[in-house]
mmCIF file of C-alpha atoms in Angstrom:
data_model
loop_
_atom_site.group_PDB
_atom_site.id
_atom_site.type_symbol
_atom_site.label_atom_id
_atom_site.label_comp_id
_atom_site.label_asym_id
_atom_site.label_seq_id
_atom_site.Cartn_x
_atom_site.Cartn_y
_atom_site.Cartn_z
ATOM 1 C CA ASP A 2 0.542 0.102 0.020
ATOM 2 C CA GLN A 3 1.052 3.734 -0.891
ATOM 3 C CA ASP A 4 2.122 5.377 3.655
ATOM 4 C CA SER A 5 3.925 1.931 4.001
ATOM 5 C CA GLY A 6 7.355 3.113 3.927
ATOM 6 C CA THR A 7 10.789 1.042 1.953
ATOM 7 C CA ILE A 8 12.492 -2.469 4.145
ATOM 8 C CA GLU A 9 15.526 -3.079 3.686
ATOM 9 C CA HIS A 10 16.051 -6.504 4.797
ATOM 10 C CA ARG A 11 19.615 -8.466 5.636
ATOM 11 C CA VAL A 12 21.226 -11.174 7.196
ATOM 12 C CA LEU A 13 24.421 -11.149 8.933
ATOM 13 C CA VAL A 14 25.780 -14.509 9.374
ATOM 14 C CA ILE A 15 27.802 -14.281 12.519
ATOM 15 C CA ASP A 16 29.379 -16.971 15.187
ATOM 16 C CA HIS A 17 26.834 -17.297 17.456
ATOM 17 C CA ARG A 18 29.830 -16.831 19.970
ATOM 18 C CA ASP A 19 29.711 -13.462 19.183
ATOM 19 C CA LYS A 20 26.002 -12.600 18.808
ATOM 20 C CA ALA A 21 25.509 -10.862 22.363
ATOM 21 C CA GLU A 22 28.314 -8.418 21.811
ATOM 22 C CA ILE A 23 27.131 -7.548 18.127
ATOM 23 C CA LEU A 24 23.148 -7.380 18.742
ATOM 24 C CA GLY A 25 24.867 -5.554 21.734
ATOM 25 C CA SER A 26 26.453 -3.004 18.922
ATOM 26 C CA LEU A 27 23.861 -3.072 16.730
ATOM 27 C CA VAL A 28 21.113 -1.021 19.380
ATOM 28 C CA ASP A 29 23.754 1.568 20.038
ATOM 29 C CA ARG A 30 22.782 4.111 18.469
ATOM 30 C CA ALA A 31 20.619 7.006 17.814
ATOM 31 C CA GLY A 32 16.944 6.032 15.795
ATOM 32 C CA LYS A 33 14.065 3.399 17.814
ATOM 33 C CA THR A 34 15.302 -0.015 18.172
ATOM 34 C CA LEU A 35 12.294 -3.263 18.139
ATOM 35 C CA VAL A 36 14.717 -6.927 19.030
ATOM 36 C CA PHE A 37 12.201 -9.935 18.281
ATOM 37 C CA ALA A 38 13.599 -12.598 20.805
ATOM 38 C CA ARG A 39 12.457 -15.963 20.873
ATOM 39 C CA THR A 40 11.653 -16.632 24.520
ATOM 40 C CA ARG A 41 10.631 -14.386 27.658
ATOM 41 C CA ALA A 42 13.425 -14.892 28.959
ATOM 42 C CA TYR A 43 16.264 -14.087 26.632
ATOM 43 C CA ALA A 44 13.985 -10.649 25.928
ATOM 44 C CA GLU A 45 14.390 -9.669 29.620
ATOM 45 C CA MET A 46 18.185 -10.986 29.605
ATOM 46 C CA LEU A 47 19.176 -8.848 26.302
ATOM 47 C CA ALA A 48 17.263 -5.900 27.770
ATOM 48 C CA GLU A 49 19.582 -5.871 30.779
ATOM 49 C CA GLN A 50 22.304 -6.701 28.930
ATOM 50 C CA PHE A 51 21.509 -3.412 27.097
ATOM 51 C CA ASP A 52 21.208 -1.514 30.414
ATOM 52 C CA ASP A 53 24.217 -2.974 31.748
ATOM 53 C CA ALA A 54 25.824 -1.643 28.955
ATOM 54 C CA GLY A 55 24.365 2.142 28.682
ATOM 55 C CA VAL A 56 21.632 1.721 26.115
ATOM 56 C CA ALA A 57 18.556 2.314 28.183
ATOM 57 C CA ALA A 58 16.281 -1.225 27.232
ATOM 58 C CA VAL A 59 13.102 -2.250 27.729
ATOM 59 C CA ALA A 60 11.636 -5.980 27.815
ATOM 60 C CA LEU A 61 7.367 -6.792 26.436
ATOM 61 C CA HIS A 62 6.612 -10.083 27.401
ATOM 62 C CA GLY A 63 3.981 -12.494 28.231
ATOM 63 C CA ASP A 64 5.603 -12.624 31.557
ATOM 64 C CA LEU A 65 4.465 -8.778 32.264
ATOM 65 C CA ASN A 66 0.935 -7.956 33.587
ATOM 66 C CA GLN A 67 -0.875 -4.465 31.531
ATOM 67 C CA GLN A 68 0.363 -1.687 33.023
ATOM 68 C CA LYS A 69 4.044 -3.178 32.865
ATOM 69 C CA ARG A 70 3.208 -3.535 30.017
ATOM 70 C CA THR A 71 2.520 -0.149 28.904
ATOM 71 C CA ARG A 72 4.555 1.388 30.767
ATOM 72 C CA ASN A 73 7.137 -0.247 29.099
ATOM 73 C CA LEU A 74 5.475 0.787 25.225
ATOM 74 C CA GLU A 75 5.088 4.240 26.489
ATOM 75 C CA LYS A 76 8.918 4.307 26.899
ATOM 76 C CA LEU A 77 9.521 3.811 23.959
ATOM 77 C CA THR A 78 6.974 5.953 22.425
ATOM 78 C CA SER A 79 8.079 8.688 24.888
ATOM 79 C CA GLY A 80 11.755 8.601 23.454
ATOM 80 C CA ARG A 81 12.647 7.888 27.067
ATOM 81 C CA VAL A 82 14.442 4.024 26.017
ATOM 82 C CA ASN A 83 15.090 3.377 22.056
ATOM 83 C CA VAL A 84 15.372 0.191 22.651
ATOM 84 C CA LEU A 85 12.169 -2.836 23.084
ATOM 85 C CA VAL A 86 12.959 -6.519 23.096
ATOM 86 C CA ALA A 87 9.816 -8.164 22.681
ATOM 87 C CA THR A 88 8.503 -11.900 21.970
ATOM 88 C CA ASP A 89 5.951 -12.207 18.992
ATOM 89 C CA VAL A 90 3.044 -12.146 21.539
ATOM 90 C CA ALA A 91 3.834 -9.130 22.526
ATOM 91 C CA ALA A 92 4.970 -7.483 19.704
ATOM 92 C CA ARG A 93 0.984 -7.850 18.598
ATOM 93 C CA GLY A 94 0.251 -4.587 20.402
ATOM 94 C CA ILE A 95 3.269 -2.261 19.276
ATOM 95 C CA HIS A 96 2.359 0.872 16.740
ATOM 96 C CA VAL A 97 5.047 2.437 17.019
ATOM 97 C CA ASP A 98 5.503 4.672 13.489
ATOM 98 C CA ASP A 99 9.120 5.359 13.824
ATOM 99 C CA ILE A 100 10.983 2.140 14.467
ATOM 100 C CA ASP A 101 13.775 2.630 12.088
ATOM 101 C CA LEU A 102 15.153 -0.972 12.700
ATOM 102 C CA VAL A 103 14.014 -4.275 13.863
ATOM 103 C CA ILE A 104 16.733 -6.169 15.100
ATOM 104 C CA GLN A 105 15.725 -10.595 15.306
ATOM 105 C CA ALA A 106 17.870 -12.087 17.939
ATOM 106 C CA ASP A 107 16.422 -15.144 17.120
ATOM 107 C CA ALA A 108 15.172 -16.497 13.287
ATOM 108 C CA PRO A 109 11.799 -16.738 13.426
ATOM 109 C CA ASP A 110 10.652 -20.320 12.510
ATOM 110 C CA GLU A 111 8.340 -19.048 10.231
ATOM 111 C CA TYR A 112 7.687 -16.706 7.295
ATOM 112 C CA LYS A 113 4.380 -15.339 8.344
ATOM 113 C CA THR A 114 6.092 -14.939 11.194
ATOM 114 C CA TYR A 115 9.177 -12.992 10.038
ATOM 115 C CA LEU A 116 6.674 -10.510 7.853
ATOM 116 C CA HIS A 117 4.975 -9.374 11.007
ATOM 117 C CA ARG A 118 8.094 -8.855 12.931
ATOM 118 C CA SER A 119 9.387 -6.801 9.335
ATOM 119 C CA GLY A 120 5.450 -5.248 9.334
ATOM 120 C CA ARG A 121 7.100 -3.391 12.487
ATOM 121 C CA THR A 122 8.907 -0.816 10.382
ATOM 122 C CA GLY A 123 9.384 1.348 7.310
ATOM 123 C CA ARG A 124 5.830 1.931 8.907
ATOM 124 C CA ALA A 125 3.604 5.979 7.756
ATOM 125 C CA GLY A 126 5.737 6.343 4.436
ATOM 126 C CA ARG A 127 9.365 6.227 6.571
ATOM 127 C CA SER A 128 12.043 3.742 6.419
ATOM 128 C CA GLY A 129 13.426 0.820 7.828
ATOM 129 C CA THR A 130 15.777 -1.516 8.126
ATOM 130 C CA VAL A 131 15.611 -5.440 9.669
ATOM 131 C CA VAL A 132 18.491 -7.679 10.484
ATOM 132 C CA THR A 133 18.221 -11.118 11.629
ATOM 133 C CA LEU A 134 21.180 -12.882 12.697
ATOM 134 C CA ILE A 135 22.197 -15.697 12.109
ATOM 135 C CA THR A 136 24.362 -18.747 12.243
ATOM 136 C CA ARG A 137 26.432 -20.861 9.431
ATOM 137 C CA GLN A 138 23.578 -23.592 9.838
ATOM 138 C CA ARG A 139 20.457 -21.490 9.611
ATOM 139 C CA GLN A 140 21.811 -20.022 5.960
ATOM 140 C CA ARG A 141 19.331 -23.571 4.359
ATOM 141 C CA ARG A 142 16.711 -22.778 6.765
ATOM 142 C CA MET A 143 16.886 -18.725 6.419
ATOM 143 C CA THR A 144 17.236 -18.945 2.844
ATOM 144 C CA GLU A 145 14.409 -21.249 2.268
ATOM 145 C CA LEU A 146 11.323 -19.123 4.570
ATOM 146 C CA LEU A 147 13.866 -15.717 2.636
ATOM 147 C CA ASP A 148 11.812 -17.344 -0.041
ATOM 148 C CA ARG A 149 8.919 -18.343 0.767
ATOM 149 C CA ALA A 150 8.099 -14.473 2.420
ATOM 150 C CA GLU A 151 8.941 -13.524 -1.555
ATOM 151 C CA ILE A 152 12.155 -11.103 0.364
ATOM 152 C CA GLN A 153 15.144 -10.739 -0.937
ATOM 153 C CA ALA A 154 17.404 -10.252 1.229
ATOM 154 C CA PRO A 155 21.222 -9.884 1.686
ATOM 155 C CA PHE A 156 23.335 -12.815 3.015
ATOM 156 C CA GLU A 157 26.692 -10.806 4.720
ATOM 157 C CA PRO A 158 29.260 -12.602 6.568
ATOM 158 C CA ALA A 159 29.605 -10.650 10.025
ATOM 159 C CA GLN A 160 32.469 -10.034 12.986
ATOM 160 C CA LEU A 161 32.684 -7.605 15.513
ATOM 161 C CA GLY A 162 33.628 -4.973 14.749
ATOM 162 C CA ASP A 163 33.389 -5.112 11.419
ATOM 163 C CA ASP A 164 32.173 -1.647 8.927
ATOM 164 C CA LEU A 165 29.159 -3.583 8.061
ATOM 165 C CA ILE A 166 28.042 -3.131 12.750
ATOM 166 C CA GLU A 167 28.402 0.692 12.409
ATOM 167 C CA GLU A 168 26.152 0.951 9.243
ATOM 168 C CA ILE A 169 23.391 -0.334 10.011
ATOM 169 C CA SER A 170 23.717 0.721 13.923
ATOM 170 C CA GLY A 171 23.820 4.458 11.631
ATOM 171 C CA ARG A 172 26.441 5.216 13.980
ATOM 172 C CA GLN A 173 28.737 5.537 10.757
ATOM 173 C CA LEU A 174 26.497 7.959 9.129
ATOM 174 C CA ALA A 175 26.472 9.726 12.215
ATOM 175 C CA ASN A 176 30.853 10.643 12.012
ATOM 176 C CA VAL A 177 30.843 11.057 8.425
ATOM 177 C CA THR A 178 28.599 14.058 9.456
ATOM 178 C CA ALA A 179 29.713 15.343 12.658
#
């Protein structure tokens, strides 16, 4: 439809042992970031990890009562935090127009989930990026999933400190224009 913005899809092929640090590097940015985690426990853990690293983050998942969910979502919309880590179930209620980066810390198992997650960015005519982190072992499954979703996405090997990570987080752009 006409008011949907443009969404860029990218898949980073990483070493599992680098995952936590790569995620930390990707969310350390100026814009609003939505991170998808498979489990409630992992969502909590990531939000805590980001917080400890000095990146304000909150989690959104089914174990939170409605009041806490509303409050955490409000922190994102108001800009008091820039990072929201959510499970799929919790993300159904997220309608925030200015999320410009969606990170799938856990690749989804089916293409409909992928499409739903990526639909959280590129809203209201804005552009957004969807980044999925996978290990080499998952490349074939990810290729099949993207085929089913009819999405073109480059698979790019990534390691800590790569320019690629800076580029996605937008830090490189900020440094150039500063």
